[in-house]
Structure formats: C-alpha cells, structure tokens
C-alpha cells in the first residue's frame, strides 16, 4: 500500500467490478502533498478506472476516497483531472474553451486567461478552433484546462500522449513546480521514462491491486526490471 | 446567487456559441419543422377540419419534434470528448448547470418557433391579430415546460447506450400535457375565442413549468452525478 505521513489523498478498500470481472479489489492508496505517484500496469488493469474513482467521476463498489479528510465529491474544484478525453469543445477556440473552464471553476477570467495561455505556450493558438488543433496541441490545451484553477491534487491519465519532446520536457518541469508548490500528483502512464524526474513514488497495478509499490528506484531500467518480475510472476 | 447565475449564463452562452457557429442543429430542426407544416398543409381537407384548428395543431407537432432535436443536441455536445465529465468535476451548483442547459435549449426552441410560427400563419391563413398577446405568452409558457422536462430527461438519457432513442421514449408521456394545453389554447386564440377561455390552459402551463423547473433544479445532481 503506497503510503505517506501526511495524506492529502486517502483511498481505502477501493473495489470495482465490470460484470463478473473484479478490476479493482480492495485498493488502498495515500498521497501526500508534494508527492508524485507514477502508476503503471498492463492494459485493462484498472488504472484509468482508479483515476476516475479518485476524481469522483465513478462510484466504487466498495471503499472510500477522501481529499484532505473530506469525501472527494465535496472537493470538486480542488482537483484537476486529465483523462483520455480532452474535455474540449471542437467548435470553440482554445481561448473560449479555457474561458469557459475558468468560469465553471469560479476563477477570475480577466487578466488570468493570458497567463494560462502563456504558461501552456498556447498564446499563438488562442483563436484556433480545437477541431483544427493537432493532437499535441489539443493535449496541451486539455492539460491547461485541468490545471488552470490551481488544484491541490492533479490526476493525469497518460498526459504525455501526443506531446513532442519539448512539450514533454516542459510538462515534467511543470510537474516539478507543482510538487514544489505542495500539489499532489498521480500520473498514469505506460512509459516510466516520461515524467521520471518528477516522480517520487512508483506503483504497479495488476490483478486487482498493487503488485509493486515504493519509492522511486534510481533508474528507469531498474524499475522496469522489477515491474517485469512481479507481472510475470 | 451571483455565482449560480454566472455559471448558468456561462453554460448557456457556451452552448449557444457552439450552435451559432455551426448552425447545424438549428437548420436541421428548422427544416424539419417547416417540412411538418408543409405536409400538414398539403394533406389537409379544409372542408373537414377548419384551418384555425389544423394550423395550430400542426405548429405544435412541429415544435415538439424540433424540441426533441434540440434536446438531443444539448447533451450530445457534452458527450463528445468527455465534456460531461468536465461539468461533473466542476464545483458548480448542479442547479446552475440545469438552468444553463435549459436556458440554451429554450433559446433554441424559441428560435425554431420563430421559423415555424410564421410559416403556420402563412400556410393556414391564421389570424394573427385575433390571437393577440396571448400567443407569445402561450409559446413561451409551453416552451419552458417542454424544455424543462426535456433537459432533465435528456441528461438521464445521454448516459444510456441508445440515448437518441431513449429521449423520445422517455419524453413523450411528459410532452402530452403541455402540448395538449398549448394546442387547445392556440386553437381557441386563433378561433377568436375570448382570453378568459384560455386562461385555464395558461395557468396549467405555468404550474407545469414551475413543477418541472423546480424538479430539474432539485434532481439534476442525482441525474448527472454517480
């Protein structure tokens, strides 16, 4: 069970079935402020499902999730979530999408929008319709959308998908900034080398639970070797 | 209250901006409404049923179908790219989300009525002056009721596998009361009957609106959140 001394996020006994298949069977998780947990695992092992439950978008069959001691459903606005879907409207521009998101989150738009666009290096794309963006730019816009309200907890499901090398480096640097600001991050990915520098703990999800967890090993190959051992075994 | 209204306005504005940019659903609903009126126009026997009866009836049939198109569009927009999850993640009062969606749907339906009503007046030679101010009030009250119940039910239907089929199936029983009232009242208005004969229908519609707007505000959370 991944653990921390001062849990920002605490999930206990998370279980979820799809039909007869138990995707998650009593998963526990705690995450402290400023920590970045990398979760990897084979396809179909429930990583995205776990993130949706932690975000309060899916109800577990059993278990509880709290953010700073309060049920996650009462903590909307304190978490940011990036899913496989971008949450963007194709027929709105980048600026319009982010403005709408800011209004939903109760953020002041005037003056802040340009800062959000600049931070995500989207200023030159602000008036482009999302449907005309490349996958990478749409992903950057989606990421900006997930983070614009300065959440305390950030849940990222394969955030490096579609990003070029420069954007990936920028994202990792941003994750380090978030950690420095005390934000907790859970990063789901298939390639541990993406975001490795920002990661503090690692975990492998398989067979309904954690098969490997702990502090980040020194190198990616070391982690991959240990993950292969537990997954094959 | 300020945040509540701001969020509702932001959501309605977003929906309308998307629709006016593409105009796809507005055009489809408008053309569909016009087609219904054309078919009624050419199939009617004026010696059997007076125009003042068939015209308003045809108008409300057209509006009902156009409203279903509008309501389907409203949440289909959110299904694309998972935007519905983004709404659910927001710390916005669920009542504000309902009101925003309802507001956009209402504008849409009123725009379709703006296309259909003049066509109905033209095709069936309806005496607009005779109907007076009762007609716009009737259009508004009936539309609010259609849209209020439709917004709530479309939020339910969008989460099912066959959302486009489920919405009309769920909606039909709830549309009968306001459509019956609207058609009955408008037939009387265009027939030159005094306003006192339709006040009962108008009151019924006002109560229907109050009930379903209130239910929507209270139940939207249960509908969209797991």
Short mmCIF file of C-alpha atoms in Angstrom, two decimals:
data_model
loop_
_atom_site.label_atom_id
_atom_site.label_comp_id
_atom_site.label_asym_id
_atom_site.label_seq_id
_atom_site.Cartn_x
_atom_site.Cartn_y
_atom_site.Cartn_z
CA UNK A 1 0.00 0.00 0.00
CA UNK A 2 1.59 3.30 -1.11
CA UNK A 3 1.72 5.45 1.98
CA UNK A 4 2.65 8.88 3.17
CA UNK A 5 2.94 10.61 6.55
CA UNK A 6 0.50 13.46 5.80
CA UNK A 7 -2.09 12.19 3.37
CA UNK A 8 -3.58 14.72 1.04
CA UNK A 9 -5.49 11.94 -0.65
CA UNK A 10 -6.62 8.76 1.02
CA UNK A 11 -8.38 5.87 -0.65
CA UNK A 12 -9.36 2.79 1.35
CA UNK A 13 -10.61 -0.53 0.09
CA UNK A 14 -11.45 0.61 -3.43
CA UNK A 15 -13.24 -2.13 -5.32
CA UNK A 16 -14.88 -2.03 -8.70
CA UNK A 17 -16.29 -4.73 -10.92
CA UNK A 18 -17.32 -4.69 -14.55
CA UNK A 19 -19.74 -7.53 -14.88
CA UNK A 20 -18.03 -10.55 -13.31
CA UNK A 21 -14.54 -9.14 -13.63
CA UNK A 22 -13.12 -7.53 -10.49
CA UNK A 23 -10.97 -4.78 -11.93
CA UNK A 24 -10.07 -3.33 -8.56
CA UNK A 25 -10.23 -5.48 -5.46
CA UNK A 26 -9.59 -3.55 -2.28
CA UNK A 27 -7.02 -1.00 -3.40
CA UNK A 28 -5.59 1.34 -0.78
CA UNK A 29 -3.73 4.49 -1.62
CA UNK A 30 -2.46 7.54 0.20
CA UNK A 31 -0.72 10.50 -1.32
CA UNK A 32 0.90 13.38 0.48
CA UNK A 33 1.21 16.98 -0.58
CA UNK A 34 4.12 17.45 -2.95
CA UNK A 35 4.32 13.78 -3.87
CA UNK A 36 4.11 12.41 -7.40
CA UNK A 37 3.00 8.81 -7.72
CA UNK A 38 3.59 7.04 -11.01
CA UNK A 39 1.13 4.22 -11.65
CA UNK A 40 1.87 1.75 -14.41
CA UNK A 41 0.41 -1.60 -15.32
CA UNK A 42 -0.75 -3.71 -18.23
CA UNK A 43 -3.72 -2.60 -20.30
CA UNK A 44 -7.08 -3.28 -18.69
CA UNK A 45 -5.85 -3.48 -15.11
CA UNK A 46 -7.98 -0.59 -13.91
CA UNK A 47 -5.57 2.33 -13.90
CA UNK A 48 -7.99 4.71 -15.61
CA UNK A 49 -10.86 3.32 -13.56
CA UNK A 50 -8.90 4.04 -10.39
CA UNK A 51 -8.27 7.59 -11.51
CA UNK A 52 -11.95 8.14 -12.28
CA UNK A 53 -12.86 6.87 -8.83
CA UNK A 54 -10.27 9.12 -7.20
CA UNK A 55 -11.68 12.04 -9.18
CA UNK A 56 -15.20 11.27 -8.01
CA UNK A 57 -16.42 10.55 -11.53
CA UNK A 58 -17.11 6.90 -10.88
CA UNK A 59 -18.52 5.31 -7.79
CA UNK A 60 -16.59 2.35 -6.39
CA UNK A 61 -18.47 -0.79 -5.46
CA UNK A 62 -16.73 -0.52 -2.11
CA UNK A 63 -14.31 1.81 -0.40
CA UNK A 64 -13.92 5.49 0.26
CA UNK A 65 -11.89 8.33 -1.15
CA UNK A 66 -11.12 11.46 0.81
CA UNK A 67 -9.22 14.61 -0.06
CA UNK A 68 -7.91 16.41 3.00
CA UNK A 69 -10.25 14.30 5.07
CA UNK A 70 -13.38 15.19 3.14
CA UNK A 71 -15.21 12.94 0.66
CA UNK A 72 -13.93 13.63 -2.81
CA UNK A 73 -17.42 14.54 -4.03
CA UNK A 74 -17.28 17.56 -1.70
CA UNK A 75 -13.86 18.55 -3.00
CA UNK A 76 -14.63 19.35 -6.59
CA UNK A 77 -12.61 22.34 -7.59
CA UNK A 78 -9.61 21.16 -5.56
CA UNK A 79 -8.60 18.54 -8.04
CA UNK A 80 -7.55 18.66 -11.64
CA UNK A 81 -8.09 15.71 -13.94
CA UNK A 82 -6.71 14.94 -17.37
CA UNK A 83 -8.32 11.92 -19.00
CA UNK A 84 -8.01 10.19 -22.35
CA UNK A 85 -10.78 12.54 -23.49
CA UNK A 86 -9.75 16.17 -23.76
CA UNK A 87 -12.95 17.67 -22.25
CA UNK A 88 -12.75 20.30 -25.00
CA UNK A 89 -15.41 21.56 -27.40
CA UNK A 90 -14.33 21.19 -31.03
CA UNK A 91 -16.24 24.25 -32.21
CA UNK A 92 -14.83 26.63 -29.62
CA UNK A 93 -11.41 28.21 -29.79
CA UNK A 94 -8.63 27.46 -27.34
CA UNK A 95 -9.32 30.72 -25.52
CA UNK A 96 -13.07 30.09 -25.43
CA UNK A 97 -12.60 26.61 -24.04
CA UNK A 98 -10.29 27.83 -21.30
CA UNK A 99 -12.51 30.82 -20.52
CA UNK A 100 -15.49 28.52 -20.10
CA UNK A 101 -13.48 26.21 -17.85
CA UNK A 102 -12.36 29.17 -15.74
CA UNK A 103 -15.93 30.34 -15.31
CA UNK A 104 -17.04 26.83 -14.31
CA UNK A 105 -14.28 26.69 -11.74
CA UNK A 106 -15.18 30.14 -10.41
CA UNK A 107 -11.87 31.66 -11.47
CA UNK A 108 -11.46 35.28 -12.45
CA UNK A 109 -11.04 35.37 -16.22
CA UNK A 110 -9.92 38.94 -16.86
CA UNK A 111 -6.14 39.08 -16.88
CA UNK A 112 -5.78 35.44 -15.89
CA UNK A 113 -6.59 33.89 -19.25
CA UNK A 114 -3.47 35.24 -20.92
CA UNK A 115 -1.36 33.89 -18.08
CA UNK A 116 -2.92 30.44 -18.51
CA UNK A 117 -2.34 30.55 -22.25
CA UNK A 118 1.22 31.78 -21.84
CA UNK A 119 2.02 29.09 -19.27
CA UNK A 120 0.85 26.42 -21.70
CA UNK A 121 2.56 28.13 -24.66
CA UNK A 122 -0.78 28.49 -26.38
CA UNK A 123 -0.90 32.27 -26.89
CA UNK A 124 -0.29 31.98 -30.61
CA UNK A 125 -3.07 29.38 -30.87
CA UNK A 126 -5.69 31.13 -28.75
CA UNK A 127 -8.08 31.86 -31.61
CA UNK A 128 -7.85 28.49 -33.29
CA UNK A 129 -10.78 26.13 -33.11
CA UNK A 130 -9.95 22.98 -31.19
CA UNK A 131 -11.01 20.84 -34.13
CA UNK A 132 -8.15 22.39 -36.12
CA UNK A 133 -5.51 21.62 -33.49
CA UNK A 134 -3.01 18.80 -33.73
CA UNK A 135 -3.21 16.00 -31.15
CA UNK A 136 -0.33 17.51 -29.26
CA UNK A 137 -1.79 21.00 -29.10
CA UNK A 138 -5.16 19.62 -28.06
CA UNK A 139 -3.41 17.70 -25.30
CA UNK A 140 -1.63 20.88 -24.13
CA UNK A 141 -4.95 22.71 -24.11
CA UNK A 142 -6.57 19.88 -22.16
CA UNK A 143 -3.71 19.98 -19.68
CA UNK A 144 -4.04 23.73 -19.29
CA UNK A 145 -7.73 23.19 -18.68
CA UNK A 146 -7.03 20.65 -15.96
CA UNK A 147 -4.61 22.90 -14.11
CA UNK A 148 -5.96 26.43 -14.53
CA UNK A 149 -7.70 26.54 -11.15
CA UNK A 150 -4.56 25.66 -9.15
CA UNK A 151 -5.82 22.35 -7.78
CA UNK A 152 -4.38 20.70 -4.69
CA UNK A 153 -4.43 17.27 -6.36
CA UNK A 154 -3.76 16.53 -10.01
CA UNK A 155 -4.72 13.25 -11.66
CA UNK A 156 -3.12 12.75 -15.06
CA UNK A 157 -4.01 9.82 -17.30
CA UNK A 158 -1.24 9.41 -19.90
CA UNK A 159 -0.57 13.15 -20.15
CA UNK A 160 2.47 12.69 -22.39
CA UNK A 161 0.41 11.20 -25.21
CA UNK A 162 0.81 13.29 -28.33
CA UNK A 163 3.38 15.66 -26.82
CA UNK A 164 6.61 16.40 -28.66
CA UNK A 165 9.95 16.28 -26.90
CA UNK A 166 9.94 19.97 -25.98
CA UNK A 167 6.40 19.83 -24.61
CA UNK A 168 7.21 16.65 -22.68
CA UNK A 169 10.21 18.32 -21.07
CA UNK A 170 8.09 21.34 -20.26
CA UNK A 171 5.42 19.13 -18.70
CA UNK A 172 7.94 17.36 -16.50
CA UNK A 173 9.33 20.71 -15.39
CA UNK A 174 5.79 21.83 -14.62
CA UNK A 175 5.14 18.70 -12.56
CA UNK A 176 8.24 19.53 -10.54
CA UNK A 177 6.88 23.04 -9.99
CA UNK A 178 3.58 21.61 -8.85
CA UNK A 179 5.33 19.32 -6.39
CA UNK A 180 7.32 22.27 -5.10
CA UNK A 181 4.04 24.09 -4.52
CA UNK A 182 2.73 21.19 -2.45
CA UNK A 183 0.41 19.80 -5.09
CA UNK A 184 -0.08 16.03 -5.06
CA UNK A 185 0.17 14.34 -8.46
CA UNK A 186 -0.87 10.90 -9.62
CA UNK A 187 0.50 10.11 -13.03
CA UNK A 188 -0.72 7.11 -15.00
CA UNK A 189 1.46 6.10 -17.88
CA UNK A 190 2.85 3.26 -19.93
CA UNK A 191 6.35 4.64 -20.29
CA UNK A 192 8.06 5.30 -16.97
CA UNK A 193 10.75 7.46 -18.55
CA UNK A 194 8.10 10.10 -19.25
CA UNK A 195 7.94 12.29 -16.19
CA UNK A 196 10.51 10.18 -14.32
CA UNK A 197 12.35 13.19 -12.96
CA UNK A 198 9.19 14.43 -11.28
CA UNK A 199 8.16 11.10 -9.78
CA UNK A 200 8.73 10.37 -6.08
CA UNK A 201 6.95 7.03 -5.75
CA UNK A 202 6.04 4.25 -8.14
CA UNK A 203 3.40 1.56 -8.14
CA UNK A 204 2.34 -1.21 -10.49
CA UNK A 205 -1.36 -2.06 -10.67
CA UNK A 206 -2.28 -5.55 -11.79
CA UNK A 207 -4.58 -8.40 -10.84
CA UNK A 208 -6.91 -6.06 -8.94
CA UNK A 209 -4.32 -4.44 -6.70
CA UNK A 210 -0.79 -3.23 -6.18
CA UNK A 211 1.82 -5.81 -7.13
CA UNK A 212 4.72 -3.43 -6.62
CA UNK A 213 4.98 -0.14 -4.79
CA UNK A 214 7.53 2.03 -3.10
CA UNK A 215 9.91 4.91 -3.52
CA UNK A 216 11.17 5.67 -6.98
CA UNK A 217 14.14 3.48 -7.90
CA UNK A 218 17.31 5.17 -9.07
CA UNK A 219 16.81 4.39 -12.75
CA UNK A 220 14.02 3.53 -15.16
CA UNK A 221 15.62 0.20 -16.22
CA UNK A 222 15.80 -0.87 -12.57
CA UNK A 223 12.11 -0.10 -12.12
CA UNK A 224 11.15 -1.81 -15.37
CA UNK A 225 13.11 -4.93 -14.36
CA UNK A 226 11.33 -5.12 -11.01
CA UNK A 227 7.95 -4.49 -12.66
CA UNK A 228 8.56 -7.28 -15.17
CA UNK A 229 9.44 -9.69 -12.35
CA UNK A 230 6.21 -9.09 -10.47
CA UNK A 231 4.00 -9.02 -13.55
CA UNK A 232 5.38 -12.23 -15.00
CA UNK A 233 5.48 -13.90 -11.61
CA UNK B 1 -26.63 33.53 -6.04
CA UNK B 2 -24.21 35.57 -8.15
CA UNK B 3 -22.05 32.53 -8.88
CA UNK B 4 -25.16 30.45 -9.58
CA UNK B 5 -26.40 32.85 -12.24
CA UNK B 6 -22.91 33.43 -13.65
CA UNK B 7 -22.33 29.72 -14.15
CA UNK B 8 -25.77 29.20 -15.68
CA UNK B 9 -25.16 32.09 -18.08
CA UNK B 10 -21.68 30.82 -18.95
CA UNK B 11 -23.03 27.37 -19.76
CA UNK B 12 -25.93 28.71 -21.82
CA UNK B 13 -23.62 31.11 -23.66
CA UNK B 14 -21.21 28.28 -24.42
CA UNK B 15 -23.97 26.10 -25.87
CA UNK B 16 -25.38 28.91 -27.96
CA UNK B 17 -21.94 29.96 -29.20
CA UNK B 18 -21.29 26.41 -30.41
CA UNK B 19 -24.70 26.22 -32.06
CA UNK B 20 -24.48 29.58 -33.80
CA UNK B 21 -21.02 28.79 -35.03
CA UNK B 22 -22.16 25.57 -36.69
CA UNK B 23 -25.93 26.24 -37.06
CA UNK B 24 -26.23 22.57 -37.94
CA UNK B 25 -28.90 21.59 -35.44
CA UNK B 26 -30.85 24.83 -35.76
CA UNK B 27 -31.04 24.39 -39.50
CA UNK B 28 -31.99 20.73 -39.20
CA UNK B 29 -34.72 21.47 -36.65
CA UNK B 30 -36.00 24.45 -38.62
CA UNK B 31 -36.15 22.49 -41.85
CA UNK B 32 -37.86 19.61 -40.06
CA UNK B 33 -40.46 21.95 -38.57
CA UNK B 34 -41.07 23.52 -41.95
CA UNK B 35 -41.43 20.09 -43.53
CA UNK B 36 -44.05 19.05 -40.97
CA UNK B 37 -46.03 22.20 -41.70
CA UNK B 38 -45.75 21.68 -45.46
CA UNK B 39 -47.01 18.10 -45.16
CA UNK B 40 -49.91 19.15 -42.97
CA UNK B 41 -50.66 21.98 -45.38
CA UNK B 42 -50.87 19.78 -48.43
CA UNK B 43 -52.66 16.90 -46.78
CA UNK B 44 -55.40 18.83 -45.07
CA UNK B 45 -59.02 18.96 -46.16
CA UNK B 46 -60.24 22.44 -45.22
CA UNK B 47 -63.84 21.35 -45.58
CA UNK B 48 -63.38 18.67 -42.96
CA UNK B 49 -61.24 20.49 -40.41
CA UNK B 50 -61.00 24.29 -40.28
CA UNK B 51 -57.59 25.87 -40.80
CA UNK B 52 -57.86 27.56 -37.42
CA UNK B 53 -57.84 24.06 -35.85
CA UNK B 54 -55.35 22.18 -38.05
CA UNK B 55 -52.88 25.09 -38.25
CA UNK B 56 -52.11 25.45 -34.53
CA UNK B 57 -52.11 21.66 -34.14
CA UNK B 58 -49.55 21.33 -36.92
CA UNK B 59 -47.47 24.08 -35.35
CA UNK B 60 -47.23 22.25 -32.02
CA UNK B 61 -46.39 18.96 -33.69
CA UNK B 62 -43.57 20.72 -35.49
CA UNK B 63 -42.38 22.40 -32.30
CA UNK B 64 -42.45 19.11 -30.38
CA UNK B 65 -40.26 17.31 -32.89
CA UNK B 66 -37.92 20.27 -33.15
CA UNK B 67 -37.66 20.35 -29.36
CA UNK B 68 -36.57 16.70 -29.32
CA UNK B 69 -33.87 17.51 -31.87
CA UNK B 70 -32.72 20.42 -29.70
CA UNK B 71 -32.69 18.40 -26.51
CA UNK B 72 -30.72 15.57 -28.08
CA UNK B 73 -28.17 18.09 -29.31
CA UNK B 74 -27.75 19.65 -25.89
CA UNK B 75 -26.16 16.70 -24.16
CA UNK B 76 -24.68 15.07 -27.25
CA UNK B 77 -22.45 18.14 -27.28
CA UNK B 78 -21.25 17.18 -23.80
CA UNK B 79 -20.71 13.52 -24.65
CA UNK B 80 -18.15 14.38 -27.30
CA UNK B 81 -14.64 14.38 -25.83
CA UNK B 82 -15.98 13.66 -22.37
CA UNK B 83 -17.07 17.22 -21.70
CA UNK B 84 -19.85 15.91 -19.47
CA UNK B 85 -17.18 14.72 -17.04
CA UNK B 86 -15.73 18.21 -17.03
CA UNK B 87 -19.12 19.59 -15.98
CA UNK B 88 -19.36 16.96 -13.25
CA UNK B 89 -15.88 17.81 -11.97
CA UNK B 90 -16.68 21.49 -11.67
CA UNK B 91 -17.59 22.85 -8.21
CA UNK B 92 -20.66 24.36 -9.82
CA UNK B 93 -24.09 24.01 -8.22
CA UNK B 94 -25.93 21.36 -10.20
CA UNK B 95 -28.99 23.59 -10.35
CA UNK B 96 -26.89 26.17 -12.19
CA UNK B 97 -25.85 23.53 -14.73
CA UNK B 98 -29.50 22.57 -15.21
CA UNK B 99 -30.53 26.19 -15.63
CA UNK B 100 -27.73 26.85 -18.11
CA UNK B 101 -28.63 23.86 -20.25
CA UNK B 102 -32.31 24.69 -20.01
CA UNK B 103 -31.67 28.29 -20.98
CA UNK B 104 -29.75 27.33 -24.10
CA UNK B 105 -32.38 24.76 -25.07
CA UNK B 106 -35.13 27.34 -24.53
CA UNK B 107 -33.45 29.87 -26.82
CA UNK B 108 -33.03 27.16 -29.41
CA UNK B 109 -36.68 26.08 -29.26
CA UNK B 110 -37.88 29.69 -29.37
CA UNK B 111 -35.76 30.26 -32.47
CA UNK B 112 -37.31 27.23 -34.14
CA UNK B 113 -40.74 28.57 -33.19
CA UNK B 114 -39.69 31.84 -34.77
CA UNK B 115 -39.31 29.89 -38.01
CA UNK B 116 -42.34 27.62 -37.59
CA UNK B 117 -44.94 30.07 -36.31
CA UNK B 118 -44.81 32.48 -39.28
CA UNK B 119 -44.93 29.50 -41.63
CA UNK B 120 -48.01 28.18 -39.83
CA UNK B 121 -49.66 31.61 -40.04
CA UNK B 122 -48.84 31.73 -43.75
CA UNK B 123 -49.83 28.18 -44.73
CA UNK B 124 -53.05 28.04 -42.75
CA UNK B 125 -54.01 31.70 -43.04
CA UNK B 126 -54.17 32.05 -39.28
CA UNK B 127 -55.50 35.39 -37.98
CA UNK B 128 -52.50 36.62 -36.04
CA UNK B 129 -54.20 39.80 -34.88
CA UNK B 130 -57.03 37.75 -33.42
CA UNK B 131 -54.63 35.73 -31.29
CA UNK B 132 -53.17 38.90 -29.77
CA UNK B 133 -50.61 38.90 -26.97
CA UNK B 134 -51.93 35.59 -25.72
CA UNK B 135 -49.98 33.79 -28.47
CA UNK B 136 -46.44 34.85 -27.48
CA UNK B 137 -47.27 34.16 -23.83
CA UNK B 138 -48.55 30.73 -24.79
CA UNK B 139 -45.47 30.00 -26.89
CA UNK B 140 -43.21 30.99 -24.01
CA UNK B 141 -45.05 29.06 -21.30
CA UNK B 142 -45.33 25.91 -23.39
CA UNK B 143 -41.70 26.10 -24.47
CA UNK B 144 -40.45 26.49 -20.90
CA UNK B 145 -42.35 23.37 -19.89
CA UNK B 146 -41.13 21.33 -22.86
CA UNK B 147 -37.58 22.38 -22.32
CA UNK B 148 -37.55 21.98 -18.53
CA UNK B 149 -38.74 18.40 -18.58
CA UNK B 150 -36.74 17.68 -21.70
CA UNK B 151 -33.48 18.97 -20.22
CA UNK B 152 -33.88 16.77 -17.17
CA UNK B 153 -34.76 13.68 -19.18
CA UNK B 154 -32.08 14.23 -21.81
CA UNK B 155 -29.48 14.35 -19.03
CA UNK B 156 -30.72 10.91 -17.98
CA UNK B 157 -30.92 9.56 -21.49
CA UNK B 158 -27.46 10.70 -22.56
CA UNK B 159 -25.86 8.20 -20.17
CA UNK B 160 -27.59 5.25 -21.79
CA UNK B 161 -26.38 3.33 -24.81
CA UNK B 162 -29.25 4.34 -27.05
CA UNK B 163 -29.58 7.95 -25.98
CA UNK B 164 -31.13 9.21 -29.23
CA UNK B 165 -33.84 6.56 -28.95
CA UNK B 166 -34.31 6.78 -25.20
CA UNK B 167 -35.00 10.51 -25.09
CA UNK B 168 -38.14 10.49 -27.26
CA UNK B 169 -39.40 7.39 -25.45
CA UNK B 170 -38.90 8.99 -22.04
CA UNK B 171 -40.12 12.38 -23.15
CA UNK B 172 -43.35 11.50 -24.93
CA UNK B 173 -45.57 10.93 -21.88
CA UNK B 174 -44.37 14.18 -20.34
CA UNK B 175 -44.99 16.16 -23.53
CA UNK B 176 -48.65 15.24 -23.77
CA UNK B 177 -49.91 17.63 -21.05
CA UNK B 178 -48.14 20.82 -22.23
CA UNK B 179 -48.76 20.06 -25.91
CA UNK B 180 -52.43 19.37 -25.26
CA UNK B 181 -52.74 22.61 -23.35
CA UNK B 182 -50.80 24.58 -25.94
CA UNK B 183 -52.71 23.18 -28.88
CA UNK B 184 -56.06 23.63 -27.17
CA UNK B 185 -55.30 27.20 -26.14
CA UNK B 186 -53.90 28.23 -29.52
CA UNK B 187 -56.89 26.78 -31.40
CA UNK B 188 -59.12 28.94 -29.22
CA UNK B 189 -56.93 32.01 -29.61
CA UNK B 190 -56.87 31.74 -33.40
CA UNK B 191 -60.57 30.94 -33.37
CA UNK B 192 -61.26 34.36 -31.90
CA UNK B 193 -62.36 33.00 -28.52
CA UNK B 194 -62.00 35.38 -25.56
CA UNK B 195 -58.85 35.22 -23.48
CA UNK B 196 -60.90 34.09 -20.49
CA UNK B 197 -61.41 30.75 -22.27
CA UNK B 198 -57.68 30.06 -22.41
CA UNK B 199 -56.64 31.41 -19.01
CA UNK B 200 -57.15 27.96 -17.53
CA UNK B 201 -54.72 26.44 -20.05
CA UNK B 202 -52.22 29.21 -19.38
CA UNK B 203 -52.43 28.62 -15.64
CA UNK B 204 -51.95 24.90 -16.20
CA UNK B 205 -48.84 25.58 -18.26
CA UNK B 206 -47.49 27.99 -15.64
CA UNK B 207 -47.90 25.36 -12.92
CA UNK B 208 -46.38 22.68 -15.16
CA UNK B 209 -43.40 24.95 -15.76
CA UNK B 210 -42.98 25.67 -12.06
CA UNK B 211 -43.13 21.99 -11.16
CA UNK B 212 -40.61 20.82 -13.73
CA UNK B 213 -38.19 23.70 -13.36
CA UNK B 214 -38.19 23.06 -9.62
CA UNK B 215 -37.75 19.31 -10.12
CA UNK B 216 -34.93 19.96 -12.53
CA UNK B 217 -33.12 22.25 -10.11
CA UNK B 218 -33.51 19.74 -7.29
CA UNK B 219 -32.89 16.49 -9.17
CA UNK B 220 -30.14 17.42 -11.63
CA UNK B 221 -27.46 16.39 -9.20
CA UNK B 222 -28.94 12.92 -8.87
CA UNK B 223 -29.14 12.65 -12.63
CA UNK B 224 -25.63 13.66 -13.61
CA UNK B 225 -23.56 12.55 -10.63
CA UNK B 226 -22.82 8.90 -9.88
#
